[in-house]
Short mmCIF file of C-alpha atoms in Angstrom, two decimals:
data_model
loop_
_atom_site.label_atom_id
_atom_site.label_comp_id
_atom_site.label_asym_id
_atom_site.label_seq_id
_atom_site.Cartn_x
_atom_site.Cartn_y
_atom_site.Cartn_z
CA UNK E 236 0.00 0.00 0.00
CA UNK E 237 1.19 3.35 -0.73
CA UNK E 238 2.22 5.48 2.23
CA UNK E 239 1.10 8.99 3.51
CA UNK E 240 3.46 11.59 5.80
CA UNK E 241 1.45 14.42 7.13
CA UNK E 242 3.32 18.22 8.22
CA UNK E 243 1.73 20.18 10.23
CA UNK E 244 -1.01 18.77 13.11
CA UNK E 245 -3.27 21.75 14.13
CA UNK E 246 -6.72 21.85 14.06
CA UNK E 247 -7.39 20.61 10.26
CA UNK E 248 -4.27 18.26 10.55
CA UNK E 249 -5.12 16.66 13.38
CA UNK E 250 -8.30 15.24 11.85
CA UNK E 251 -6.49 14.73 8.30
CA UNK E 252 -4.17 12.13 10.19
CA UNK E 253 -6.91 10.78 11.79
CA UNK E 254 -8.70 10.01 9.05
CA UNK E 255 -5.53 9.06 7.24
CA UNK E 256 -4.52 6.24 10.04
CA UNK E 257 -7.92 4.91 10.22
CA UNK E 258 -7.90 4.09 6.44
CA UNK E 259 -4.64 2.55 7.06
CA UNK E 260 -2.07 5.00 4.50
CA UNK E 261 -1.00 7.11 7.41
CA UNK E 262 3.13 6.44 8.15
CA UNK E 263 5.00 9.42 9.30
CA UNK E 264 4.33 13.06 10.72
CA UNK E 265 6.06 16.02 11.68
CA UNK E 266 5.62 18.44 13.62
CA UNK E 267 8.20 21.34 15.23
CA UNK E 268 6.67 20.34 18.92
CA UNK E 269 6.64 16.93 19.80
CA UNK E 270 3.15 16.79 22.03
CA UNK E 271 0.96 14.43 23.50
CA UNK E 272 -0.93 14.57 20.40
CA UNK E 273 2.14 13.19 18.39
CA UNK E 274 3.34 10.64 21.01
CA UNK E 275 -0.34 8.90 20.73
CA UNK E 276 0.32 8.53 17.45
CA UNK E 277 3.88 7.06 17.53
CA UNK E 278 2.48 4.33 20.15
CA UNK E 279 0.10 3.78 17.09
CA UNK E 280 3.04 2.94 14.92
CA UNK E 281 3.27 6.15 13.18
CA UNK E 282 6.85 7.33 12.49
CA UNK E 283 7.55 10.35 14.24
CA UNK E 284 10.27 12.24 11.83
CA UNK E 285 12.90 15.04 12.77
CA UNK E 286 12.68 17.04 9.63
CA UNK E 287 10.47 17.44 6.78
CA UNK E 288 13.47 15.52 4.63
CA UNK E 289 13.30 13.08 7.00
CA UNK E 290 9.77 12.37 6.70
CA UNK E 291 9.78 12.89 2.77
CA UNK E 292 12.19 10.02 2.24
CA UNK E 293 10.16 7.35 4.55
CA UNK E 294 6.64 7.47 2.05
CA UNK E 295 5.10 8.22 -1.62
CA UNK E 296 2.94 10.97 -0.84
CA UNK E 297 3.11 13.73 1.35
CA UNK E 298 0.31 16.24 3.06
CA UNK E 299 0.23 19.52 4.31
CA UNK E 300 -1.62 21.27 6.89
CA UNK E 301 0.43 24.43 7.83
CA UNK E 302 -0.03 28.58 7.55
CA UNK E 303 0.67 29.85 4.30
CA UNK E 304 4.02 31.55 5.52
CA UNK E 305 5.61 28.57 6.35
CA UNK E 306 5.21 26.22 3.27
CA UNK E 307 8.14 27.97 0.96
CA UNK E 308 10.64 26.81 4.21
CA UNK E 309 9.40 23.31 4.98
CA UNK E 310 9.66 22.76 0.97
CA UNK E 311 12.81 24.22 0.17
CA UNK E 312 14.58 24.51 3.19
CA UNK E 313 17.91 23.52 4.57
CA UNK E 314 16.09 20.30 5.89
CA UNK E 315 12.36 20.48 3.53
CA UNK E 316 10.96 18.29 1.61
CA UNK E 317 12.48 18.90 -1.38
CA UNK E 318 15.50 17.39 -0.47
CA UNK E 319 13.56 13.54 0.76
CA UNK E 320 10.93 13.59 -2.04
CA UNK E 321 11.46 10.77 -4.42
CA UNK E 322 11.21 11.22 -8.35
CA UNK E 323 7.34 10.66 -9.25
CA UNK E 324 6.40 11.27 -4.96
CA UNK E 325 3.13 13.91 -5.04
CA UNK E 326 3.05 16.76 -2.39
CA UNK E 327 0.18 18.06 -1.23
CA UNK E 328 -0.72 21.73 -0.15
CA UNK E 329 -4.13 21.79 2.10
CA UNK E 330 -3.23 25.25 3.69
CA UNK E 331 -5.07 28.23 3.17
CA UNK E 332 -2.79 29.14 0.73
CA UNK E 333 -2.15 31.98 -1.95
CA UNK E 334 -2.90 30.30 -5.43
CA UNK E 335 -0.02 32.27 -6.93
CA UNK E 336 2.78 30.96 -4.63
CA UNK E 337 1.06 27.17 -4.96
CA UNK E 338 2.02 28.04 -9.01
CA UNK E 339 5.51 28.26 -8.01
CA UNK E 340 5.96 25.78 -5.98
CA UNK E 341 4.23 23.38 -9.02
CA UNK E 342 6.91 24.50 -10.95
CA UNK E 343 10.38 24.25 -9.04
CA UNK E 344 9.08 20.68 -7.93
CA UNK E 345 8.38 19.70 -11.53
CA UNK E 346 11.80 20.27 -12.68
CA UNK E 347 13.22 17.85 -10.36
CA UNK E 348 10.10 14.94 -11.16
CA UNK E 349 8.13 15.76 -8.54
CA UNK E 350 4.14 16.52 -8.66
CA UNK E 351 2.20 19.11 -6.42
CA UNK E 352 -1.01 18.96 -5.87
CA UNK E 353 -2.88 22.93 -4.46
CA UNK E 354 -6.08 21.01 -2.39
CA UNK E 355 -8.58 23.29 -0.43
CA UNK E 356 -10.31 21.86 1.87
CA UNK E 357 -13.25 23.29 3.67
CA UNK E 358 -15.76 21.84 6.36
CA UNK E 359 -13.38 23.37 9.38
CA UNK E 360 -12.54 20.94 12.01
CA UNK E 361 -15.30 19.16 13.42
CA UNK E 362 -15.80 17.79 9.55
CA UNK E 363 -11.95 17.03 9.42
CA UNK E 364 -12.70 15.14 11.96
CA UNK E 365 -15.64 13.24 10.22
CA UNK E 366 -13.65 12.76 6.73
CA UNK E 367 -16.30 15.13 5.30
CA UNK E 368 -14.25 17.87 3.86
CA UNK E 369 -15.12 19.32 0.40
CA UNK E 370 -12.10 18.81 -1.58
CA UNK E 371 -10.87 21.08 -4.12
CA UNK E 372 -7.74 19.90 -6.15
CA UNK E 373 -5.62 21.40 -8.88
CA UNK E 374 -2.68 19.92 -10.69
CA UNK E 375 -1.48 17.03 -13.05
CA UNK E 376 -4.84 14.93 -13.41
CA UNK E 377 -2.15 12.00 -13.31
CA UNK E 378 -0.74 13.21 -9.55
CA UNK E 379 -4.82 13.33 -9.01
CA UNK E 380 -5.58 10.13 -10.08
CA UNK E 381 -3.35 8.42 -8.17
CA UNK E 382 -4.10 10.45 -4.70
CA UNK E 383 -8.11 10.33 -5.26
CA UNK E 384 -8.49 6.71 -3.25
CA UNK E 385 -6.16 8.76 -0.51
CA UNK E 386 -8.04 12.10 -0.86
CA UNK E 387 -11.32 9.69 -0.50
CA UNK E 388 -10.26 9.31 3.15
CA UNK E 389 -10.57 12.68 4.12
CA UNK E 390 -14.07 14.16 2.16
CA UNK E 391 -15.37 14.23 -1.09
CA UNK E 392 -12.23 14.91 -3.91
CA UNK E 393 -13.55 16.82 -6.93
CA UNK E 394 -10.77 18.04 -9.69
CA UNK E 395 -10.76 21.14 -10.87
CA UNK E 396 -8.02 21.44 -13.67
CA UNK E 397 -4.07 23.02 -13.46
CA UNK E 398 -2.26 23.95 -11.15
CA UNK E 399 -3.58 26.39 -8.41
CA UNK E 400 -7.12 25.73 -9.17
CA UNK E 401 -7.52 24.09 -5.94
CA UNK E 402 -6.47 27.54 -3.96
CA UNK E 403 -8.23 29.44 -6.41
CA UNK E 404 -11.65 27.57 -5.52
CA UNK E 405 -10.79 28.10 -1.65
CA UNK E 406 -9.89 31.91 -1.94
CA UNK E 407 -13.02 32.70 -3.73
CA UNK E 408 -14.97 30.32 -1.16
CA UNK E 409 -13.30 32.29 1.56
CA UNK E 410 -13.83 35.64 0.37
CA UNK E 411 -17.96 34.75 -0.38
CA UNK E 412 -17.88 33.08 3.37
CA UNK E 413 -16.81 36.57 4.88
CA UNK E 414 -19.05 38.48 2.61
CA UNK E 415 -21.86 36.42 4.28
CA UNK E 416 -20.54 36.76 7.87
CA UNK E 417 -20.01 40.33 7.19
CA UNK E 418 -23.68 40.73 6.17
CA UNK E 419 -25.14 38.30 9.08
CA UNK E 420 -23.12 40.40 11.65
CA UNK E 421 -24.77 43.79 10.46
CA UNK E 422 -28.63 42.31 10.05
CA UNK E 423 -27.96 40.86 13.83
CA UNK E 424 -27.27 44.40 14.83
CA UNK E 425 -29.64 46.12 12.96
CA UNK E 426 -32.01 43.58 14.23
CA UNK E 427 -31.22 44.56 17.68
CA UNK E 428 -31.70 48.36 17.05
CA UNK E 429 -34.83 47.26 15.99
CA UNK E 430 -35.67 45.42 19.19
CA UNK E 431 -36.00 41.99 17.88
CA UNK E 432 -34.17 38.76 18.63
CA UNK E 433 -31.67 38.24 16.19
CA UNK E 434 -31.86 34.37 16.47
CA UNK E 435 -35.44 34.29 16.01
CA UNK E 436 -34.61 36.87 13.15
CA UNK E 437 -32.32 34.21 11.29
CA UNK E 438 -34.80 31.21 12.58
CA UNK E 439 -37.63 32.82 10.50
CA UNK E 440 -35.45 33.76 7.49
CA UNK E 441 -35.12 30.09 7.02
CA UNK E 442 -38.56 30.26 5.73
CA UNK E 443 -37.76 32.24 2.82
CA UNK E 444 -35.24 32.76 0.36
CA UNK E 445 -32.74 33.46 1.98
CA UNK E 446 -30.95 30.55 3.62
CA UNK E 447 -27.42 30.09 5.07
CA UNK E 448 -25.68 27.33 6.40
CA UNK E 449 -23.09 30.64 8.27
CA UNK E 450 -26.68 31.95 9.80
CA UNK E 451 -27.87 28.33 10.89
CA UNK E 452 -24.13 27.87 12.83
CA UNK E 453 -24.95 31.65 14.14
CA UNK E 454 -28.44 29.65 15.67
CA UNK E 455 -25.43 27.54 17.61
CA UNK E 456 -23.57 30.43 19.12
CA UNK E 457 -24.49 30.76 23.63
CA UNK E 458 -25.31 34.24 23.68
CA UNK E 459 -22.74 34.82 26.34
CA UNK E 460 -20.00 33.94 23.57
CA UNK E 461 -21.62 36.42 21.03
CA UNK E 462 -21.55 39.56 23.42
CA UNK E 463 -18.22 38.22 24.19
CA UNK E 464 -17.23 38.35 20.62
CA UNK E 465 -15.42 40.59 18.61
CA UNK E 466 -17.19 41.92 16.25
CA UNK E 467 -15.47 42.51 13.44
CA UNK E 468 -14.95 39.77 10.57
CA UNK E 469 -11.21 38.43 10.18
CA UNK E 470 -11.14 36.85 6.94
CA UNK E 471 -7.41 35.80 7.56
CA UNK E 472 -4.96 36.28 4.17
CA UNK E 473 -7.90 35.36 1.42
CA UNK E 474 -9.78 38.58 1.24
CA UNK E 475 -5.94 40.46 0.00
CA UNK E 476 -5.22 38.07 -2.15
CA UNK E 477 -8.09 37.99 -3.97
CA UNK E 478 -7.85 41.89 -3.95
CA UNK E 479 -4.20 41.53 -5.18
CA UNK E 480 -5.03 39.14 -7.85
CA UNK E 481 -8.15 40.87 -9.24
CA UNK E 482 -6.14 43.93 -9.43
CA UNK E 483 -3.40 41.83 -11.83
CA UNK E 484 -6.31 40.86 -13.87
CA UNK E 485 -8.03 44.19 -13.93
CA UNK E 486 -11.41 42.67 -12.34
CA UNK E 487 -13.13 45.13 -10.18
CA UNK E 488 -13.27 43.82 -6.79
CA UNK E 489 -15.11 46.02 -4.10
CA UNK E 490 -12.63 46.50 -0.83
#
């Protein structure tokens, strides 16, 4: 059976290796911190690797779950993956990351043999969890083809053409997700102002056209946590790149 190493164990990776292990391709992780997280898993049999090289020359494939900054580094570093990825090997990318530097990395890792793969993922954590993640993927359809009985493990794989496709279908999922927050934050406080109850608000909206999976998890929130809240939307590094990258293609974007 072909093997899986996994970078990066934080919320999303945690349930990506779960999933992994369970459907038996799991072999190796990394992470900078060894925790009690990461020992489980080594009593499990998983190989518990000092570098990303290290890990990269112990299995086929390779996943990632880590912050946009730090990809470049654990890929090319002194001690990345580039340097323990076998000809042929796939890497995976399913960070929140920017589509444009997922295009680069494609490219330096093709001219030494090796295939990326740019996979969004969304679902957040509980679904992680589940192996219910919606699965965007861009690359070789070969790289794809191989992965998709892997991918299978953790949600529902759907391809979506070259390279950086994959982060191109999460940014613009991203950027309509805030959009939506944004505009369920200001009806809950116009609501308010308007002395109603802006659960019951969202409740009876689900009666018309208007209906949101982001308002239904809003139905979820104690109301001690959401007049704890901060109120303004962080849509983390998506909503400037997609600003950036309309502005290269001269496609009005409202900031």
């Amino acid at each position: 059976m072909e093997t899986v190493g996994l970078v990066g164990l934080g919320k999303m990776g945690s349930g990506i290796a779960e999933n992994l292990m369970k459907a038996g391709f799991l072999k190796a992780v990394y992470k900078r911190t060894i925790d009690d997280e990461v020992k489980q898993l080594e009593k499990k049999g998983v190989y518990v690797a000092n570098s990303p090289q290290d890990l990269a020359s112990k299995v086929d494939f390779v996943f990632l779950s880590i912050p946009n900054d730090a990809v470049e580094d654990v890929v090319f570093g002194s001690k990345g993956l580039a340097n323990g990825l076998k000809p042929k090997s796939v890497l995976v990318d399913t960070g929140n990351c920017d589509p444009r530097q997922s295009m680069r990395i494609h490219d330096k890792l093709k001219s030494r043999g090796i295939f990326f793969l740019d996979v969004g993922v969304s679902g957040g954590p509980s679904r992680a969890k589940k192996g219910e993640l919606a699965v965007w993927v861009g690359g070789e359809k070969e790289a794809y083809d191989r992965l998709v009985k892997i991918l299978n493990a953790i949600g529902r794989p759907e391809y979506l053409g070259p390279s950086g496709n994959g982060h191109k279908m999460k940014m613009l999922h991203n950027l309509l997700e805030q959009t939506q927050m944004q505009g369920i934050a200001e009806v809950a406080n116009l609501a308010v102002s308007l002395n109603l109850d802006p659960k019951k608000v969202f409740k009876t909206i689900r009666g018309g056209l208007v209906q949101s999976h982001l308002s239904d998890l809003y139905l979820d929130i104690p109301e001690s946590e959401i007049k704890e809240r901060e109120p303004k939307v962080e849509g983390g590094d998506y909503p400037r790149m997609a600003l950036e990258i309309s502005k290269e293609n001269d496609v009005p974007l409202a900031d």
